Coordinates of C-alpha atoms in Angstrom, one line a residue:
Chain S
M1 CA -123.0 66.5 -34.6
L2 CA -123.8 68.5 -31.1
K3 CA -125.6 66.1 -28.9
I4 CA -127.0 67.5 -25.4
K5 CA -128.0 64.9 -22.6
Q6 CA -130.3 65.5 -20.0
L7 CA -128.7 69.1 -19.4
S8 CA -130.3 71.2 -16.2
L9 CA -128.9 74.3 -14.8
K10 CA -129.9 76.4 -11.5
L11 CA -128.9 80.0 -11.4
S12 CA -129.2 81.2 -7.9
D13 CA -131.9 78.3 -7.2
R14 CA -133.9 79.1 -9.8
P15 CA -133.9 76.6 -12.6
V16 CA -132.9 77.8 -16.0
L17 CA -132.6 74.8 -18.0
Q18 CA -134.6 71.7 -17.1
Q19 CA -133.6 68.1 -18.6
I20 CA -133.0 69.2 -22.2
S21 CA -132.0 66.6 -24.4
L22 CA -131.2 67.5 -28.3
Q23 CA -129.1 66.5 -31.2
M24 CA -128.1 69.0 -33.9
A25 CA -126.5 68.0 -37.2
S26 CA -124.7 70.6 -39.5
G27 CA -126.7 73.3 -40.9
L28 CA -128.4 76.5 -39.3
N29 CA -130.1 75.1 -36.1
V30 CA -132.4 77.7 -34.6
I31 CA -133.6 78.2 -31.4
V32 CA -136.5 80.2 -30.5
G33 CA -138.9 80.9 -27.6
P34 CA -140.5 83.4 -25.5
N35 CA -138.3 85.9 -23.2
G36 CA -136.7 84.0 -20.4
S37 CA -137.1 80.4 -21.8
G38 CA -133.4 79.8 -21.3
K39 CA -132.2 80.4 -24.9
T40 CA -129.3 82.2 -24.1
S41 CA -128.5 80.2 -21.1
L42 CA -128.1 77.2 -23.4
L43 CA -125.9 78.8 -25.8
R44 CA -123.8 80.0 -22.6
C45 CA -123.6 76.3 -21.1
I46 CA -122.6 75.1 -24.4
A47 CA -119.7 77.7 -24.5
G48 CA -118.6 76.9 -21.2
L49 CA -119.5 80.2 -20.1
L50 CA -122.0 78.5 -17.8
P51 CA -121.2 75.4 -15.8
V52 CA -122.6 72.1 -17.0
E53 CA -124.1 71.0 -13.7
Q54 CA -126.5 68.1 -14.8
G55 CA -126.2 66.3 -17.8
E56 CA -123.8 66.5 -20.7
V57 CA -122.9 68.5 -23.9
L58 CA -121.0 66.1 -26.4
W59 CA -119.3 67.4 -29.3
R60 CA -118.4 64.5 -32.2
G61 CA -118.9 62.2 -29.0
E62 CA -116.5 63.9 -26.6
S63 CA -117.7 66.1 -23.4
L64 CA -117.2 69.7 -24.3
S65 CA -117.1 70.7 -20.7
A66 CA -114.0 68.5 -20.1
T67 CA -112.4 69.7 -22.8
P68 CA -109.5 72.2 -22.0
V69 CA -110.3 75.7 -22.4
Q70 CA -107.7 76.1 -25.4
E71 CA -108.9 73.4 -27.1
R72 CA -112.4 74.2 -27.0
A73 CA -111.5 77.6 -28.1
K74 CA -110.6 75.7 -31.8
L75 CA -113.8 73.7 -31.6
L76 CA -116.2 76.2 -31.2
S77 CA -116.8 79.9 -31.6
Y78 CA -119.2 82.4 -29.9
L79 CA -120.8 85.6 -30.7
A80 CA -122.8 86.9 -27.7
Q81 CA -125.9 89.4 -28.0
N82 CA -124.8 93.0 -28.9
P83 CA -121.0 92.2 -27.3
P84 CA -119.3 95.2 -26.1
V85 CA -116.5 96.8 -28.5
H86 CA -114.6 99.0 -25.5
W87 CA -111.9 100.4 -27.9
P88 CA -112.5 101.9 -31.5
I89 CA -110.3 99.6 -33.1
T90 CA -110.4 98.8 -36.8
A91 CA -112.8 96.5 -38.1
R92 CA -109.6 94.5 -39.3
A93 CA -108.1 94.2 -35.9
L94 CA -111.4 93.2 -34.5
V95 CA -111.6 90.3 -36.9
E96 CA -108.0 89.6 -36.0
L97 CA -109.1 88.9 -32.5
G98 CA -110.5 85.7 -33.6
R99 CA -107.3 84.5 -34.7
L100 CA -104.8 85.2 -32.0
N101 CA -103.4 81.8 -31.7
P102 CA -99.3 82.4 -31.0
R103 CA -98.5 78.9 -32.8
E104 CA -100.0 80.0 -36.0
S105 CA -98.1 81.6 -38.9
Q106 CA -99.0 85.3 -39.4
Q107 CA -99.6 84.2 -43.3
Q108 CA -102.1 81.1 -42.0
A109 CA -103.9 83.8 -39.8
D110 CA -104.1 86.5 -42.5
Q111 CA -105.8 83.8 -45.0
A112 CA -108.4 83.1 -42.4
I113 CA -109.1 86.6 -41.5
D114 CA -109.5 87.4 -45.2
R115 CA -111.5 84.7 -45.6
A116 CA -114.0 85.6 -43.0
M117 CA -114.1 89.4 -44.0
G118 CA -115.1 87.9 -47.5
L119 CA -117.6 86.1 -46.1
C120 CA -119.3 88.8 -44.2
L121 CA -118.8 91.2 -47.0
V122 CA -116.7 93.6 -44.6
S123 CA -113.3 93.5 -46.6
Q124 CA -114.0 97.2 -48.2
F125 CA -114.0 98.8 -44.7
A126 CA -111.0 96.8 -43.0
D127 CA -109.4 99.9 -42.1
R128 CA -112.5 102.1 -40.9
R129 CA -113.0 102.1 -37.0
M130 CA -115.9 100.5 -35.4
D131 CA -117.4 103.6 -34.1
Q132 CA -117.4 104.7 -37.6
L133 CA -119.6 101.8 -38.7
S134 CA -123.6 101.8 -38.9
G135 CA -125.3 99.0 -36.8
G136 CA -125.4 96.5 -39.9
E137 CA -121.7 96.9 -40.9
R138 CA -120.7 96.4 -37.4
A139 CA -122.8 93.4 -36.7
R140 CA -121.2 91.7 -39.7
V141 CA -117.9 92.5 -38.4
L142 CA -118.4 90.9 -35.2
L143 CA -119.6 88.2 -37.1
A144 CA -116.5 87.9 -39.3
R145 CA -114.5 87.7 -35.8
A146 CA -116.7 84.7 -34.9
L147 CA -116.0 83.1 -38.1
A148 CA -112.4 83.7 -38.4
V149 CA -112.0 81.0 -35.7
E150 CA -112.9 78.8 -38.4
A151 CA -114.5 76.4 -35.8
D152 CA -117.0 73.5 -36.7
L153 CA -119.4 74.7 -34.2
L154 CA -120.7 78.1 -34.5
L155 CA -123.2 79.6 -31.6
V156 CA -124.5 83.0 -32.2
D157 CA -127.0 84.6 -29.9
E158 CA -129.7 87.2 -31.3
P159 CA -127.5 88.2 -34.3
N160 CA -130.3 90.6 -35.8
A161 CA -131.1 92.8 -32.8
A162 CA -131.4 96.5 -33.7
L163 CA -131.0 95.6 -37.7
D164 CA -133.0 96.6 -40.7
P165 CA -135.0 94.1 -42.5
A166 CA -132.3 94.0 -45.3
Q167 CA -129.3 93.5 -43.1
Q168 CA -131.3 90.9 -41.0
L169 CA -131.5 88.8 -44.5
A170 CA -127.8 89.6 -45.2
M171 CA -127.1 88.0 -42.2
M172 CA -129.3 85.0 -42.0
Q173 CA -127.7 84.3 -45.6
I174 CA -124.2 84.2 -44.1
L175 CA -125.3 81.8 -41.4
A176 CA -127.3 79.5 -43.8
N177 CA -124.2 79.3 -45.8
Q178 CA -122.2 78.7 -43.1
G179 CA -124.4 75.8 -42.5
K180 CA -124.5 74.8 -45.9
A181 CA -120.4 74.4 -46.1
G182 CA -121.0 71.7 -43.1
K183 CA -120.8 73.9 -39.9
T184 CA -123.0 73.3 -37.2
V185 CA -124.5 76.7 -36.6
L186 CA -127.0 77.1 -33.7
C187 CA -128.5 80.5 -33.6
V188 CA -130.9 82.0 -31.2
L189 CA -134.0 84.2 -32.9
H190 CA -136.8 85.7 -32.2
D191 CA -138.2 86.5 -35.5
L192 CA -139.9 83.5 -36.6
P193 CA -140.5 84.4 -40.2
L194 CA -136.5 84.5 -40.6
A195 CA -136.5 81.3 -38.5
S196 CA -139.1 80.0 -41.2
R197 CA -137.3 81.0 -44.1
F198 CA -133.6 80.0 -43.4
A199 CA -133.5 77.4 -40.2
D200 CA -132.8 73.7 -41.2
H201 CA -133.8 72.7 -37.9
L202 CA -135.9 74.6 -35.4
I203 CA -135.6 74.0 -31.4
V204 CA -138.7 75.7 -29.3
L205 CA -137.7 76.1 -25.7
Q206 CA -140.2 77.3 -23.0
G207 CA -139.6 78.0 -19.3
G208 CA -136.4 76.1 -19.6
R209 CA -137.7 73.3 -21.0
L210 CA -137.5 71.8 -24.6
V211 CA -141.0 72.0 -26.1
V212 CA -140.6 70.6 -29.9
E213 CA -137.9 70.4 -32.2
G214 CA -138.0 69.6 -35.9
K215 CA -138.8 71.1 -39.5
P216 CA -139.6 74.5 -39.3
E217 CA -142.8 74.3 -41.7
T218 CA -144.0 71.4 -39.2
V219 CA -143.0 73.1 -35.9
L220 CA -144.3 76.9 -36.7
P221 CA -147.9 75.9 -37.4
G222 CA -147.7 73.1 -34.3
P223 CA -149.8 73.3 -31.2
E224 CA -146.8 73.3 -28.8
L225 CA -145.2 76.9 -30.6
R226 CA -148.9 78.0 -30.1
A227 CA -149.0 77.0 -26.4
A228 CA -145.3 78.6 -25.9
F229 CA -146.3 81.9 -27.2
G230 CA -149.7 82.4 -26.8
L231 CA -150.2 83.0 -30.6
A232 CA -150.8 81.0 -33.4
F233 CA -148.3 80.9 -36.5
D234 CA -148.5 79.6 -39.9
A235 CA -145.8 77.8 -41.6
K236 CA -144.3 80.9 -42.6
G237 CA -144.1 82.1 -39.2
H238 CA -146.5 84.8 -39.4
F239 CA -148.9 85.0 -36.5
V240 CA -152.2 84.7 -37.6
Chain J
M1 CA -95.2 99.7 -35.0
T2 CA -91.3 98.6 -35.2
R3 CA -90.8 102.1 -37.0
L4 CA -92.3 104.0 -34.1
V5 CA -90.5 101.8 -31.7
F6 CA -87.3 102.6 -33.3
I7 CA -88.0 106.4 -33.8
L8 CA -88.8 106.6 -30.2
T9 CA -85.8 104.8 -29.4
V10 CA -83.7 107.2 -31.0
L11 CA -85.7 110.1 -29.6
L12 CA -85.0 108.7 -26.1
F13 CA -81.4 108.9 -26.7
G14 CA -81.5 112.0 -28.2
L15 CA -83.6 113.3 -24.6
V16 CA -81.1 111.7 -22.4
F17 CA -77.8 113.2 -24.1
L18 CA -79.6 116.3 -23.9
S19 CA -80.8 116.0 -20.2
L20 CA -76.9 115.0 -19.5
S21 CA -75.9 118.2 -21.2
L22 CA -78.1 120.6 -19.1
G23 CA -77.4 121.7 -15.7
A24 CA -75.9 124.4 -13.3
Q25 CA -72.4 123.6 -14.1
S26 CA -71.7 124.5 -17.7
I27 CA -69.4 122.1 -19.3
G28 CA -68.2 122.7 -22.9
L29 CA -68.7 119.8 -25.6
A30 CA -65.4 118.7 -25.8
D31 CA -65.1 118.5 -21.9
W32 CA -68.3 116.9 -21.9
L33 CA -67.6 114.4 -24.3
A34 CA -64.1 113.7 -22.6
A35 CA -65.9 113.3 -19.1
L36 CA -68.6 111.0 -20.6
I37 CA -65.8 108.4 -21.5
G38 CA -64.2 109.0 -18.3
Q39 CA -61.5 111.2 -19.1
G40 CA -60.9 114.9 -18.7
D41 CA -61.4 117.0 -15.7
P42 CA -62.5 115.1 -12.7
V43 CA -65.3 117.6 -11.5
D44 CA -66.8 117.2 -14.9
R45 CA -66.7 113.8 -14.5
I46 CA -68.4 113.6 -11.2
V47 CA -71.0 116.1 -12.4
L48 CA -71.9 113.9 -15.2
W49 CA -71.4 110.5 -13.7
Q50 CA -73.1 110.8 -10.3
I51 CA -75.2 113.7 -10.6
R52 CA -76.6 114.2 -14.2
L53 CA -76.6 110.4 -15.3
P54 CA -78.6 108.9 -12.4
R55 CA -81.2 111.6 -12.6
S56 CA -81.7 111.1 -16.3
L57 CA -81.7 107.3 -16.2
L58 CA -84.0 107.3 -13.4
A59 CA -86.5 109.7 -15.2
L60 CA -86.4 107.2 -18.2
V61 CA -86.7 104.3 -16.0
V62 CA -89.8 105.5 -13.8
G63 CA -91.5 107.3 -16.8
A64 CA -91.2 104.2 -18.7
G65 CA -92.5 102.1 -15.7
L66 CA -95.5 104.9 -15.4
G67 CA -96.1 104.6 -19.0
A68 CA -96.5 100.9 -19.6
S69 CA -98.7 100.4 -16.2
G70 CA -101.0 103.2 -17.7
A71 CA -101.4 101.5 -20.8
A72 CA -102.1 98.0 -19.1
L73 CA -104.5 99.5 -16.6
Q74 CA -106.1 101.1 -19.3
G75 CA -106.6 98.1 -21.5
L76 CA -107.5 95.9 -18.3
L77 CA -110.0 98.3 -16.7
R78 CA -111.3 99.3 -20.4
N79 CA -111.1 102.7 -19.6
P80 CA -108.9 105.4 -21.2
L81 CA -109.0 107.8 -18.0
A82 CA -107.2 104.6 -16.1
D83 CA -103.8 106.0 -14.7
P84 CA -101.6 104.5 -11.7
A85 CA -102.3 107.7 -10.1
V86 CA -106.0 108.4 -10.8
V87 CA -107.0 104.9 -9.8
G88 CA -104.9 105.2 -6.3
V89 CA -102.1 102.8 -7.1
S90 CA -99.4 105.4 -6.8
S91 CA -101.1 107.0 -3.5
S92 CA -101.2 103.6 -1.9
A93 CA -97.5 102.9 -2.8
S94 CA -96.9 106.4 -1.3
L95 CA -98.9 105.9 1.6
M96 CA -96.6 102.7 2.5
A97 CA -93.4 104.2 1.8
A98 CA -94.4 107.6 3.8
L99 CA -94.9 104.8 6.6
M100 CA -91.6 103.6 6.3
I101 CA -90.2 107.1 6.7
Y102 CA -92.6 107.6 9.6
S103 CA -91.6 104.7 11.4
G104 CA -88.0 105.3 10.9
W105 CA -87.6 102.2 9.1
A106 CA -86.5 103.4 6.1
S107 CA -83.1 104.8 7.5
T108 CA -82.5 101.5 9.1
M109 CA -83.5 99.3 6.0
P110 CA -82.7 100.8 3.1
W111 CA -84.9 98.3 1.1
A112 CA -87.9 98.8 3.1
I113 CA -89.5 101.8 1.3
S114 CA -89.2 99.7 -2.1
V115 CA -91.0 96.6 -0.7
A116 CA -93.5 98.7 1.2
A117 CA -94.2 100.8 -2.0
M118 CA -94.9 97.6 -4.2
V119 CA -97.1 96.0 -1.5
G120 CA -99.0 99.3 -1.5
A121 CA -99.1 99.4 -5.2
A122 CA -100.2 95.3 -5.4
V123 CA -103.1 96.1 -2.9
A124 CA -104.5 98.9 -4.8
A125 CA -104.3 97.0 -8.1
L126 CA -105.9 93.8 -6.5
F127 CA -108.4 96.3 -5.1
L128 CA -109.4 97.6 -8.6
L129 CA -109.2 93.9 -10.0
A130 CA -111.7 93.0 -7.8
L131 CA -114.1 96.1 -8.6
S132 CA -113.9 95.0 -12.2
A133 CA -114.5 91.5 -11.4
A134 CA -117.9 92.6 -9.6
R135 CA -118.4 94.1 -13.0
A136 CA -118.4 97.8 -12.0
S137 CA -118.7 100.1 -14.9
A138 CA -116.2 102.3 -16.4
T139 CA -117.1 105.1 -14.3
G140 CA -117.8 103.1 -11.1
L141 CA -114.2 101.6 -11.6
I142 CA -112.5 105.2 -11.5
L143 CA -114.8 106.2 -9.0
G144 CA -113.8 103.3 -6.7
G145 CA -109.9 104.2 -7.9
V146 CA -110.7 107.7 -6.8
A147 CA -111.9 106.7 -3.5
L148 CA -109.1 104.8 -2.8
S149 CA -106.5 107.2 -3.7
S150 CA -108.5 109.8 -1.2
L151 CA -108.2 107.2 1.5
A152 CA -104.5 106.7 0.8
T153 CA -103.8 110.4 0.8
A154 CA -105.9 111.0 3.9
L155 CA -104.0 108.5 5.7
T156 CA -100.7 109.9 4.3
A157 CA -101.8 113.1 5.7
L158 CA -102.7 111.5 9.2
L159 CA -99.1 110.2 9.2
M160 CA -97.8 113.7 8.5
N161 CA -100.0 114.8 11.2
L162 CA -98.9 112.5 13.6
S163 CA -94.9 112.5 12.7
P164 CA -92.6 112.4 15.4
N165 CA -90.3 115.1 14.5
P166 CA -90.1 117.8 12.0
W167 CA -87.5 115.8 10.2
A168 CA -89.9 112.9 9.3
L169 CA -92.5 115.2 8.3
S170 CA -90.6 117.2 5.7
E171 CA -89.0 114.0 4.4
I172 CA -92.0 112.8 3.7
A173 CA -93.7 116.0 2.3
Y174 CA -90.5 116.3 -0.2
W175 CA -90.7 112.9 -0.9
L176 CA -94.4 113.1 -1.7
M177 CA -93.8 115.7 -4.3
G178 CA -91.8 113.5 -6.1
S179 CA -88.3 114.0 -7.8
V180 CA -85.1 112.3 -9.4
A181 CA -82.8 115.0 -8.2
D182 CA -79.9 114.0 -6.0
R183 CA -80.3 110.3 -6.6
S184 CA -77.5 107.7 -7.0
L185 CA -76.7 105.1 -9.5
S186 CA -77.8 102.6 -7.0
D187 CA -81.0 103.8 -7.2
V188 CA -80.9 103.4 -10.6
M189 CA -80.0 99.8 -10.2
L190 CA -82.8 99.1 -7.6
A191 CA -85.4 100.8 -9.9
A192 CA -84.2 99.7 -13.6
P193 CA -84.4 95.5 -13.4
L194 CA -87.8 95.9 -11.3
T195 CA -89.0 98.3 -13.7
A196 CA -87.8 96.1 -17.0
L197 CA -89.3 93.0 -15.5
G198 CA -92.7 94.7 -14.7
I199 CA -92.8 96.2 -18.5
I200 CA -92.0 92.5 -19.9
V201 CA -94.9 91.0 -17.6
L202 CA -97.3 93.8 -18.9
V203 CA -96.4 93.2 -22.6
R204 CA -96.6 89.5 -22.1
A205 CA -100.5 90.4 -21.1
G206 CA -100.9 92.1 -24.3
R207 CA -102.8 89.5 -26.2
G208 CA -105.2 89.2 -23.4
L209 CA -105.8 93.1 -23.2
D210 CA -106.7 93.0 -26.7
L211 CA -109.3 90.4 -26.5
L212 CA -110.8 92.3 -23.5
T213 CA -111.8 94.5 -26.1
L214 CA -114.8 92.6 -26.9
G215 CA -115.5 91.7 -23.4
E216 CA -114.5 88.8 -20.9
D217 CA -117.2 86.4 -22.5
T218 CA -115.5 86.7 -25.5
A219 CA -112.2 86.3 -24.1
M220 CA -112.8 83.3 -22.2
V221 CA -114.5 81.2 -25.1
S222 CA -111.5 82.4 -27.0
G223 CA -109.2 80.4 -24.6
F224 CA -107.6 83.1 -22.7
S225 CA -107.9 83.5 -19.1
V226 CA -109.3 86.7 -17.9
V227 CA -107.9 86.0 -14.3
R228 CA -104.3 85.3 -15.7
T229 CA -104.3 88.8 -17.4
G230 CA -105.7 90.4 -14.5
R231 CA -102.9 88.8 -12.4
L232 CA -100.4 90.2 -15.2
V233 CA -101.3 93.6 -15.2
V234 CA -101.3 93.7 -11.2
L235 CA -98.1 92.0 -11.2
G236 CA -96.5 94.4 -13.8
T237 CA -97.8 97.3 -12.4
M238 CA -97.0 96.6 -8.8
L239 CA -93.3 96.0 -10.1
C240 CA -93.1 99.3 -12.2
V241 CA -95.4 101.8 -9.8
G242 CA -93.8 100.1 -6.6
A243 CA -90.2 100.6 -7.8
G244 CA -90.8 104.0 -9.3
V245 CA -92.6 105.5 -6.1
A246 CA -89.9 103.9 -4.0
V247 CA -87.2 106.1 -5.9
A248 CA -88.8 108.9 -7.2
G249 CA -91.8 109.5 -4.8
A250 CA -95.0 110.6 -6.0
V251 CA -95.2 111.0 -9.8
G252 CA -98.5 111.4 -11.6
F253 CA -100.4 111.6 -14.9
V254 CA -97.4 110.0 -17.0
G255 CA -99.2 106.9 -17.0
L256 CA -102.2 108.7 -18.3
A257 CA -100.9 110.7 -21.1
A258 CA -98.1 108.0 -22.5
P259 CA -100.8 105.7 -24.2
H260 CA -103.0 108.7 -25.4
L261 CA -100.0 110.1 -27.1
V262 CA -99.3 106.9 -28.9
R263 CA -102.8 106.2 -30.0
P264 CA -102.6 108.8 -32.8
F265 CA -99.8 106.5 -34.4
L266 CA -100.6 103.0 -33.6
G267 CA -104.4 102.6 -33.2
H268 CA -106.5 101.7 -29.8
Q269 CA -105.4 97.8 -29.4
P270 CA -104.5 97.9 -25.9
G271 CA -101.8 95.2 -26.1
R272 CA -100.1 97.1 -28.8
L273 CA -100.1 100.3 -26.8
V274 CA -97.8 98.9 -23.8
F275 CA -94.4 99.2 -24.8
P276 CA -94.5 102.3 -27.1
S277 CA -96.2 103.9 -24.0
A278 CA -93.2 102.9 -21.9
L279 CA -90.6 104.8 -24.3
V280 CA -93.3 107.7 -24.4
G281 CA -93.6 107.9 -20.9
G282 CA -89.6 107.7 -20.4
A283 CA -89.3 110.5 -22.7
L284 CA -92.3 112.4 -21.0
L285 CA -90.6 112.4 -17.4
L286 CA -87.1 113.1 -19.2
V287 CA -88.8 116.3 -20.6
A288 CA -90.9 117.0 -17.3
D289 CA -87.5 116.6 -15.4
M290 CA -85.7 119.0 -17.7
V291 CA -88.5 121.6 -17.2
S292 CA -88.1 121.5 -13.6
R293 CA -84.7 121.7 -13.5
G294 CA -85.0 124.8 -16.1
L295 CA -87.7 126.5 -13.9
S296 CA -85.9 126.0 -10.6
G297 CA -83.6 129.1 -9.5
P298 CA -80.7 129.0 -7.2
G299 CA -82.1 127.7 -3.9
T300 CA -85.5 127.1 -5.0
Q301 CA -85.8 123.5 -6.5
L302 CA -88.9 123.0 -8.6
Y303 CA -90.2 119.1 -7.7
L304 CA -91.0 117.0 -10.5
G305 CA -94.0 115.7 -9.3
V306 CA -95.4 119.3 -9.1
V307 CA -94.6 119.6 -12.8
T308 CA -95.9 116.4 -13.9
A309 CA -99.4 117.3 -11.8
L310 CA -99.3 120.7 -13.5
L311 CA -98.9 119.6 -16.9
G312 CA -101.4 116.5 -16.4
A313 CA -104.1 117.8 -14.6
P314 CA -105.3 120.0 -17.6
L315 CA -104.9 116.8 -19.8
F316 CA -106.8 114.8 -17.6
L317 CA -109.8 117.4 -17.7
F318 CA -109.4 117.6 -21.6
L319 CA -109.7 113.6 -21.8
I320 CA -112.8 113.8 -19.5
W321 CA -114.4 116.4 -22.0
R322 CA -113.6 114.7 -24.8
Y323 CA -114.5 111.5 -23.5
Q324 CA -118.3 112.7 -22.4
R325 CA -118.4 114.2 -26.1
E326 CA -117.9 110.8 -27.6
H327 CA -120.2 108.7 -25.3
L328 CA -122.9 110.9 -24.8

């Protein structure tokens, strides 16, 4: 259970997050909202990349910001939007980066890496270089790195950027499966129909504030979402 | 990786023996072996132990330090064109060492050049780290390094311009060309431990360098301190380049070339490249030194730094060309 209490954050004196309180259970939790609504900042705050200035982020009752960095690295895993890959390493070498714990045996690490690569359907091109993969394959290898950590809290920022519809579905299915397996997945999305199809819980942010949260089928056609985006949507997330 | 390290180690031993057997004084195999174990003709023994051995070992040590620093700097700055010479670390170390020669402190305090060279290397490495912390792009970093290098070179030229006597001028000039000739075993004793320590520090930065492949955010969430990795690379580079410049002067491009020669065999993970790059760097400088000896005639000595620059500059151009082609 991830619990956020009265979380506020300012970046260069501009309020980015204001008094956000949320609870997320295991399953696929999706955050949506217009550009600049604070979705990525919220994720980065939970991941420890932005300071928690006011309020608290609690994971299973313990404050995440008070947890030492190396302990926190075992509790959560973070996949940034379009993360850079600076060297043309192989897919396998990239997934191994999720498992660099020096206290772990090589065998244990290898098993976790194999599992993650299997879940993301990337085992068959383990030895291919990252710069020789298609956009969809590359995105799934990056997700496999995040899954190889085998943390119970998974933070994913816009995993579908620049993917074709089939790849988007594949990506969301992997995340939904993680949620079904008992992980707490928190995913930023722009695509409301995808959110409607896969999310267990939908959270809407606007201007750094929590606007509404709940089941996708009730949130999507609601007046709050219409106000946030300036467009009306049906229960499937299509604008009408 | 173990196999490559083994092959490279064997190659290095071979090169050291080859280097020990080459020189103006021709020594037959039997005499050479006798001299090597401390027997035989005293002249052969002196040539082997006091002239050739320090020279070969220094080439090995300095090359190893430059190779490891090059690999670690490329990993830290995430740029395949980084090299202690290109980004101004070597020239800053050279400037400080030239200052010691200029001021005369080098002749009164034998350790002054080493300490000054290391300080110069550290200041330059810290400057690069600050640039990378300010999120400069890969090109921005290299350009910053090139600017630093130009400044250090200009200040060194100023020192030569203002040098109090012709002796200091020629001393600085020869020293800047880089050489491992006419060195003693005490130079080896100075450079080897510092370089070994530097390489150990750089190897320890390996996991952090690997994670930096995915950028600083991912490294931080994965529990690795980007700051610590940066400090390890700065410290290791300072020890390796500082010690190298202190005993051999300015020798460029080994740090650039070594990691590029290892990548086809080991892949691109920056952490895995550090130690093999040290071995390849040692081998490269041994070969370059043999080439410089081979091309030196009686009375004209070709300096090692000149040879590495002549071989390295075309390589640098080739890498830029390939890099541009891959990223455009």
